[in-house]
Short mmCIF file of C-alpha atoms and ligand atoms in Angstrom, two decimals:
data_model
loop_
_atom_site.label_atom_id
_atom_site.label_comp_id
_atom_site.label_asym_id
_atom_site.label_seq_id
_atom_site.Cartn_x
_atom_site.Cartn_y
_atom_site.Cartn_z
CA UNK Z 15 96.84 203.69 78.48
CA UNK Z 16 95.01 205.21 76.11
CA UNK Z 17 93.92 208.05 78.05
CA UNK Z 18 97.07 208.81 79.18
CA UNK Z 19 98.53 209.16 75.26
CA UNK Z 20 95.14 211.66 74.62
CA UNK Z 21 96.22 213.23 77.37
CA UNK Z 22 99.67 213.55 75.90
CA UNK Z 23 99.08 215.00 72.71
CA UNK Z 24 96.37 217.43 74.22
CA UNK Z 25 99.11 218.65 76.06
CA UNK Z 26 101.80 218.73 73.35
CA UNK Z 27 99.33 220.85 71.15
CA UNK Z 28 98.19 222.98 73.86
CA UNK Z 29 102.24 223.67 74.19
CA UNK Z 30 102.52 223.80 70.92
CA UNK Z 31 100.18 226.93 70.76
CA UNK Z 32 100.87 228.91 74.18
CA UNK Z 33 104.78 227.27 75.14
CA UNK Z 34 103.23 227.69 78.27
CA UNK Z 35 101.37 224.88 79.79
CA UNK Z 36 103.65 222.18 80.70
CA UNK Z 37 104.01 220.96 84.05
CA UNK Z 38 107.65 221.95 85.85
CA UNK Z 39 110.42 219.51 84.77
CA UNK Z 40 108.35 218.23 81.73
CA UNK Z 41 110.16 218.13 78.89
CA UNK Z 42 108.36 219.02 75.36
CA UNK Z 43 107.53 216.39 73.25
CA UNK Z 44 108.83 216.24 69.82
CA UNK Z 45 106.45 215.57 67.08
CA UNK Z 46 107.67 212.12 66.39
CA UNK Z 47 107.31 210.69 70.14
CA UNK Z 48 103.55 211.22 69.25
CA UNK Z 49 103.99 209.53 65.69
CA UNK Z 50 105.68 206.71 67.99
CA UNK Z 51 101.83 205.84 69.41
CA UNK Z 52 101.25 204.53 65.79
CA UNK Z 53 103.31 201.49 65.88
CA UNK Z 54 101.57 198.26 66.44
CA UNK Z 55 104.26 196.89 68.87
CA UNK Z 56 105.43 197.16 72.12
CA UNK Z 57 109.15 197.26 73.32
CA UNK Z 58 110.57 193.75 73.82
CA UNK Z 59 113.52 194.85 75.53
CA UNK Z 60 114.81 195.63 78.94
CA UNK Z 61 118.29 196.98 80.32
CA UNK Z 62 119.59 196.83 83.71
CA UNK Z 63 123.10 195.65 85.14
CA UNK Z 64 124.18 192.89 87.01
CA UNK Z 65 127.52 194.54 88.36
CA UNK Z 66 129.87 195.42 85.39
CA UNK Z 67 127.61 192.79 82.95
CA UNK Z 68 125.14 194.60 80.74
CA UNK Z 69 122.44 192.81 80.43
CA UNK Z 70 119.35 193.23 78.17
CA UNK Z 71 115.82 191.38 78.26
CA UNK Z 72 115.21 190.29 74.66
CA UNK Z 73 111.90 189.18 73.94
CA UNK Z 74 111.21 186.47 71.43
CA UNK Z 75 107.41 186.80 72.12
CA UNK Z 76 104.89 184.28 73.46
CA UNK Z 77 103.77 180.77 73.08
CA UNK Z 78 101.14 179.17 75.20
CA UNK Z 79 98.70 176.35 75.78
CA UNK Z 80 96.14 174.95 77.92
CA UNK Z 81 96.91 175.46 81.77
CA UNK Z 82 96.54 172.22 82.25
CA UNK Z 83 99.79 171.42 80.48
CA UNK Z 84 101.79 173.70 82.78
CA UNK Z 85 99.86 173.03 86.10
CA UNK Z 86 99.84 169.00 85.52
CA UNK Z 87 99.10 167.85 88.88
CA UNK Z 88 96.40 170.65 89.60
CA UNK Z 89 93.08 169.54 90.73
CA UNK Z 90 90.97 170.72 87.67
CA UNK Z 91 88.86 172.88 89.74
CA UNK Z 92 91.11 174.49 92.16
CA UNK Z 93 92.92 175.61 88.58
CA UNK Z 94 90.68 177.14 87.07
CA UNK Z 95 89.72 178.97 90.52
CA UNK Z 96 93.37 180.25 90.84
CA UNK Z 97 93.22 181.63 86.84
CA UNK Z 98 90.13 183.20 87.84
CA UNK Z 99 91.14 184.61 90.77
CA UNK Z 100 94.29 186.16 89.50
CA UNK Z 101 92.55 187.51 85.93
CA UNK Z 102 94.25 184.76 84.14
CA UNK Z 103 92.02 183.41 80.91
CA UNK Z 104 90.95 179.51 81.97
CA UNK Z 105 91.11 178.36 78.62
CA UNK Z 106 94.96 179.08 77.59
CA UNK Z 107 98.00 180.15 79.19
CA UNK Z 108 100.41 182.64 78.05
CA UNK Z 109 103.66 182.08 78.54
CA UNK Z 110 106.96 184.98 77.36
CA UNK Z 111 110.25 183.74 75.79
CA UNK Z 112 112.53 186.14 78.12
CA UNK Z 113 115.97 185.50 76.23
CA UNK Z 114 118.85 187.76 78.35
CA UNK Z 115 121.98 189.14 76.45
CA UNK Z 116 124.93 189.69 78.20
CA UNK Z 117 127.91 191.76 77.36
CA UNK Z 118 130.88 190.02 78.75
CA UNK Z 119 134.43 191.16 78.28
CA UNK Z 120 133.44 192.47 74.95
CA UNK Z 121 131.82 189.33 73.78
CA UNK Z 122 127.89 189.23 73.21
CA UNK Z 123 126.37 186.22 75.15
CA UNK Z 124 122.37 185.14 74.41
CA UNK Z 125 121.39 183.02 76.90
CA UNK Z 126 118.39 180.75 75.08
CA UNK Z 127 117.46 181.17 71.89
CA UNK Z 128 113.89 181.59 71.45
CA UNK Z 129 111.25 179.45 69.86
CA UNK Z 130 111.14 181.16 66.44
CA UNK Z 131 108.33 179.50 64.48
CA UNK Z 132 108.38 176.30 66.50
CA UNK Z 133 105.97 176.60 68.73
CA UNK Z 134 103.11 178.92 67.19
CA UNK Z 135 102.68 182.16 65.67
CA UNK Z 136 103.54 184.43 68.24
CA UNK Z 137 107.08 183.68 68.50
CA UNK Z 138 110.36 184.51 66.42
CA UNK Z 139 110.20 188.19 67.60
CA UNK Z 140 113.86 188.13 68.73
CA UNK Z 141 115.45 188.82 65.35
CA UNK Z 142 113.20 192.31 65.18
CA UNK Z 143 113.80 193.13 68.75
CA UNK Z 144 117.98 192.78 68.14
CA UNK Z 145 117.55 195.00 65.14
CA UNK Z 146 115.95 197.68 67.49
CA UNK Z 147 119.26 197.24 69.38
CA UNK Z 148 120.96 197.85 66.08
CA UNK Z 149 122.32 194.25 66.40
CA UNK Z 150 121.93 191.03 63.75
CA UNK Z 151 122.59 187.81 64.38
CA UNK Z 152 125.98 188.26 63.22
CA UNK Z 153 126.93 190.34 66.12
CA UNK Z 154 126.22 186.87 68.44
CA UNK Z 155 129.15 185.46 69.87
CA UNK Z 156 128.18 182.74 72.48
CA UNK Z 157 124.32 181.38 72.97
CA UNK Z 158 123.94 179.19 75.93
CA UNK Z 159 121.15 177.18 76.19
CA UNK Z 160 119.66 175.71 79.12
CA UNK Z 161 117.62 172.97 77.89
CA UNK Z 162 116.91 171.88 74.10
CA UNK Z 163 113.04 172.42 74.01
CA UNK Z 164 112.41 174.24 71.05
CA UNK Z 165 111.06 177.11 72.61
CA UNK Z 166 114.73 177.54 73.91
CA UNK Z 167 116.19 176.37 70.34
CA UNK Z 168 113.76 177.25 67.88
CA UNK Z 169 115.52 180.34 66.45
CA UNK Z 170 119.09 178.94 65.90
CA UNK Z 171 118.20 177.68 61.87
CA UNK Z 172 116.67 179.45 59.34
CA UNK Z 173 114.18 178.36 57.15
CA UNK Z 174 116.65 177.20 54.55
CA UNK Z 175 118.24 175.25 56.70
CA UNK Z 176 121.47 177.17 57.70
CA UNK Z 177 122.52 178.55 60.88
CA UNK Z 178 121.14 181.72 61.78
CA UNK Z 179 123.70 183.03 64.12
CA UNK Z 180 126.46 182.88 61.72
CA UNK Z 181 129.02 183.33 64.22
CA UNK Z 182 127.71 182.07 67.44
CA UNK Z 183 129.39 179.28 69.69
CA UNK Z 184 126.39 177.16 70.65
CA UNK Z 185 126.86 175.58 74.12
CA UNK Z 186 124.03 172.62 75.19
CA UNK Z 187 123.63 170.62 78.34
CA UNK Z 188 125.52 167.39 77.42
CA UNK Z 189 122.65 164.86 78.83
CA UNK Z 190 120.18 167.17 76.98
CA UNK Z 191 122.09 166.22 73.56
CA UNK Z 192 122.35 162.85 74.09
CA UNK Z 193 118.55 161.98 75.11
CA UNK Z 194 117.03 164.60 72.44
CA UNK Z 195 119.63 164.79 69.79
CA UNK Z 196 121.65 161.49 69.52
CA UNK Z 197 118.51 158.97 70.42
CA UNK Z 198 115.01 158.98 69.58
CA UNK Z 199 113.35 159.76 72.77
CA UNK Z 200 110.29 158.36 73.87
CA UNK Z 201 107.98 161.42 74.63
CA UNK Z 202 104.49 159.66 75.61
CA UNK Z 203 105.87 161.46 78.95
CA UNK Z 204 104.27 164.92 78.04
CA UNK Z 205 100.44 166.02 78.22
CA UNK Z 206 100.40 166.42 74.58
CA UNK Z 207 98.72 165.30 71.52
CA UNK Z 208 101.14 162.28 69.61
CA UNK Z 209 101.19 164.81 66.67
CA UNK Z 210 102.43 167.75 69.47
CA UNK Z 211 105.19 165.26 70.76
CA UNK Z 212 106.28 164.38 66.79
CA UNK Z 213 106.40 168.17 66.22
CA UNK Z 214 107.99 168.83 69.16
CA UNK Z 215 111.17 166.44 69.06
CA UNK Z 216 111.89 166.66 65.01
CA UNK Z 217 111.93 170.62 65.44
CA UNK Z 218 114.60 170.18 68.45
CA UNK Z 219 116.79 167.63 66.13
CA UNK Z 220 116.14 170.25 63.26
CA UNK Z 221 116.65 173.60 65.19
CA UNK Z 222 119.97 172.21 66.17
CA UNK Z 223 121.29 170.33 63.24
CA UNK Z 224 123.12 172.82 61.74
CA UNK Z 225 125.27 173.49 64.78
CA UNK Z 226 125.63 169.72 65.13
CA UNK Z 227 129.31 169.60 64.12
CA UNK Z 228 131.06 172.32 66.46
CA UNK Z 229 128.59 172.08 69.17
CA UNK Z 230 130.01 172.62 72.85
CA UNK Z 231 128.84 170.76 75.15
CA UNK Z 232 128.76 171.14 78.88
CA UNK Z 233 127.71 169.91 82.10
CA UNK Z 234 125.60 171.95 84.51
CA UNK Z 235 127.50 173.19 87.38
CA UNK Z 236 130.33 174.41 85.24
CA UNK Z 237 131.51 178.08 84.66
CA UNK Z 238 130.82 178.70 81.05
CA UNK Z 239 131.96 181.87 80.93
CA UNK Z 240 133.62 184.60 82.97
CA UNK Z 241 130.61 185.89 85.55
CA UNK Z 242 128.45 183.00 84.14
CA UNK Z 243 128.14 179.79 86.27
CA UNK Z 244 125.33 177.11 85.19
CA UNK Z 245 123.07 175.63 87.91
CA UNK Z 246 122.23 171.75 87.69
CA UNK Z 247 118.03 172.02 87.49
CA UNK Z 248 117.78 168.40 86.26
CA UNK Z 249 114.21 166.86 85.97
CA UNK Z 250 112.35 169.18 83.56
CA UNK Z 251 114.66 167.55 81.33
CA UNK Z 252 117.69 164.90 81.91
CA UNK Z 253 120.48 167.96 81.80
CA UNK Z 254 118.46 171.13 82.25
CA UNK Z 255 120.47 174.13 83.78
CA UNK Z 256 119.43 177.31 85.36
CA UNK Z 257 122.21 179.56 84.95
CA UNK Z 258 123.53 182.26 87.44
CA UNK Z 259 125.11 185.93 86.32
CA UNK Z 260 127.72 187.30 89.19
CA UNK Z 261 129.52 190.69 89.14
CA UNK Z 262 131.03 191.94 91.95
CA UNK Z 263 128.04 191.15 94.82
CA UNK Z 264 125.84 191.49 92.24
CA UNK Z 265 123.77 188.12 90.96
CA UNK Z 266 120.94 186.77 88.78
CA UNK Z 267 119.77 183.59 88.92
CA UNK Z 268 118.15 182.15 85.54
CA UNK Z 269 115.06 179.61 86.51
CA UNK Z 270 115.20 178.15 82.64
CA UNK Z 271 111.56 175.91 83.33
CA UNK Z 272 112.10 175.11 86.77
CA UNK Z 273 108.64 177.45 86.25
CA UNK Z 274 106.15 178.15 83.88
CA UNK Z 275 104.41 180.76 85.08
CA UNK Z 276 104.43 182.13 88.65
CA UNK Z 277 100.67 181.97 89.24
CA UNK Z 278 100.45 177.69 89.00
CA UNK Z 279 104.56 177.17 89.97
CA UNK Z 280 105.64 179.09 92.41
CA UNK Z 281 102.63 180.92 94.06
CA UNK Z 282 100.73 177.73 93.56
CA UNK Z 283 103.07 174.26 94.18
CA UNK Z 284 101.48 172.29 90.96
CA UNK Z 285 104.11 170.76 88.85
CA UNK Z 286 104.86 171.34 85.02
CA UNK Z 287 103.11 168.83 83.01
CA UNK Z 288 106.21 168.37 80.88
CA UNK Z 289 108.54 167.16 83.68
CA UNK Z 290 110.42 164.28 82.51
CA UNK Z 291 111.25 163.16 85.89
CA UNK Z 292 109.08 164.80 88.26
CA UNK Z 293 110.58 163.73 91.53
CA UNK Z 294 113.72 165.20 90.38
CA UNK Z 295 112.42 168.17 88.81
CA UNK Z 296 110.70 169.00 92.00
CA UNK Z 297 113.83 168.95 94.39
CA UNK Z 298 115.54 171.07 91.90
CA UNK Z 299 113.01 173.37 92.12
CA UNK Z 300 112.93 173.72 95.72
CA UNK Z 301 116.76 173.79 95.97
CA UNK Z 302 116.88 176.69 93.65
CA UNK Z 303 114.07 178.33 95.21
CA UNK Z 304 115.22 178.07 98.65
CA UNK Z 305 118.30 179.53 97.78
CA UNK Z 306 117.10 182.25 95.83
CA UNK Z 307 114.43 183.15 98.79
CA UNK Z 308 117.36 183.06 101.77
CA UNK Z 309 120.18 184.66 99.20
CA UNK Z 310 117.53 187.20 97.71
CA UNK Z 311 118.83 186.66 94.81
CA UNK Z 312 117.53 188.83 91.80
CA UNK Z 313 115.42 186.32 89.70
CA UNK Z 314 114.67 185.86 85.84
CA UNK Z 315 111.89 183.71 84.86
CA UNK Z 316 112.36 182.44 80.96
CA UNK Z 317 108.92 182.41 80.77
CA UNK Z 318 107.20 184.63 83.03
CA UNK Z 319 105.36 187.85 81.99
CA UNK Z 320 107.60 190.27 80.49
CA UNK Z 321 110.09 191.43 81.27
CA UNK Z 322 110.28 188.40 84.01
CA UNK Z 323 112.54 189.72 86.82
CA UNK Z 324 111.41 189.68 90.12
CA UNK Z 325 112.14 187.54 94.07
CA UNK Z 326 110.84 184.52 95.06
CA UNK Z 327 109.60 184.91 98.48
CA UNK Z 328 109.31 182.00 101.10
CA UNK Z 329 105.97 181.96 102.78
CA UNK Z 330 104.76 179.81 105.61
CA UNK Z 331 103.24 177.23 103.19
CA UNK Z 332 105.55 177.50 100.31
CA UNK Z 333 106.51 180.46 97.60
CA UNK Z 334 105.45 183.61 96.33
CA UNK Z 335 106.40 185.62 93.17
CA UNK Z 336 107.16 189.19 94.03
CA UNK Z 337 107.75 191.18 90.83
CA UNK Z 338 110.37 193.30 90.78
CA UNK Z 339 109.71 197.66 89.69
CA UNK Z 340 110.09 198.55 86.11
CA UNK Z 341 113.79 200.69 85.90
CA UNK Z 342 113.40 203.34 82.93
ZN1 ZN T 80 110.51 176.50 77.91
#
């Protein structure tokens, strides 16, 4: 990468001089591309269409954990043989917070939320990465959430307490509400430290209090919007939803956790240590993917590497992640 950017400026100055050495069809570059290099971020966003829905890939950053956690069934060995195999570190596992905003008959639609500050330092990039899209919060109209983890949740309160998007409908899996928001859920469930689970379920009752009085609940399966149908995923959680985009003949399916990441999940069968139920969570999963393999249907993973799109291939002994090409 590097390289190529020395390579960039050499040629920029050497055009600079002569106005004679670029390449046919290259275009000068201005002085500030080259200034560009000097930021200490890279773009967290990603535009394509699904029909006549805009649709942009908003990062909120990363979280991440011990593969173990997100591979729970994996033989110990054969995991860290797979990480190793596929350059993966075997000590922690990245995962991306891939929110997608939609632009549906004029209304701006985020589907998750992000995990903010929930979940470690690396996330709560989603605010920045709007800005860059000369959007605020304010400029929110719907955010649909699949699931309230609070990487999916995490960003909806500020620090002081109030709601961060302002404006924003909220719209939450009602069996989801009910088992994380109205009761006091056991989590000895998850491969976590007690402290972890404590952490985990006050920041979901938190993230989402100050929505708590206008909140719209729905059940997955329904049409939440025009060209926006949820999915019932149930398992990961009790009212999880993957969520599928249609235009036209155009679709993309949302996989919300059905996967972590597609080296252990979908390349690999191993289950997400988090699973509530796991029996259920795994038919969902192979329902969706089935579907999305015979239909190939254009696929977002919430939390595979950036910016997440790709097919899910059927093999003869299960699933493979195809990613899809970067569109400039
Ligand atoms: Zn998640």
């Amino acid at each position: 990468m590097l390289r190529i950017n020395r390579r960039r400026i050499m040629l920029t100055a050497a055009a600079g001089a002569s106005g004679a050495l670029l390449l046919p069809g290259a275009a000068p570059l201005a002085r500030a591309e080259t200034g560009a290099m000097q930021r200490d971020w890279n773009s967290g966003i990603y535009h394509f269409r699904v029909g006549d829905i805009a649709a942009t890939i908003v990062s909120d950053g990363n979280i991440g954990g011990p593969p173990t956690v997100y591979a729970g069934d994996a033989p110990e060995a054969e995991l860290e043989e797979v990480l190793r195999r596929t350059f993966l570190p075997t000590d922690r596992m990245t995962l991306n917070l891939n929110t997608l905003l939609l632009e549906i008959d004029g209304r701006r639609v985020l589907l998750e939320a992000g995990a903010g500050p929930t979940m470690g330092p690396e996330g709560g990039r989603l605010f920045r990465h709007l800005e860059a899209l000369g959007l605020t919060a304010e400029d929110i109209d719907v955010i649909v959430i699949s699931h309230t983890h609070p990487d999916h949740v995490g960003n909806l309160r500020t620090p002081d307490g109030s709601r961060a998007f302002a404006r924003a409908t909220v719209m939450v899996p009602q069996p989801d509400w009910a088992f994380f928001v109205e009761s006091e859920p056991d989590l000895s469930y998850m491969p976590v430290p007690q402290d972890f689970r404590d952490r985990f379920g006050a920041n979901i009752k938190a993230s989402v209090e100050p929505y708590a009085q206008d909140i719209e609940l729905y059940l997955a399966g329904a049409e939440v919007l025009p060209g926006l149908s949820t999915v019932p995923a149930e398992g990961h959680t009790p009212g999880m939803a993957a969520f599928l985009v249609h235009s036209g003949d155009d679709q993309l399916l949302l996989t919300a956790d059905l996967a972590y990441h597609p080296v252990v999940n979908i390349n690999e069968p191993w289950r997400p240590g988090p699973d509530r139920d796991k029996e259920t969570a795994a038919a969902s999963r192979q329902r969706i993917f089935d579907r999305a393999a015979a239909e190939r249907t254009l696929v977002l993973g919430f939390h595979f590497p950036f910016p997440g799109l790709g097919h899910i291939l059927r093999t003869d002994t299960g699933y493979a992640w195809v990613p899809a090409n970067w569109q400039f």
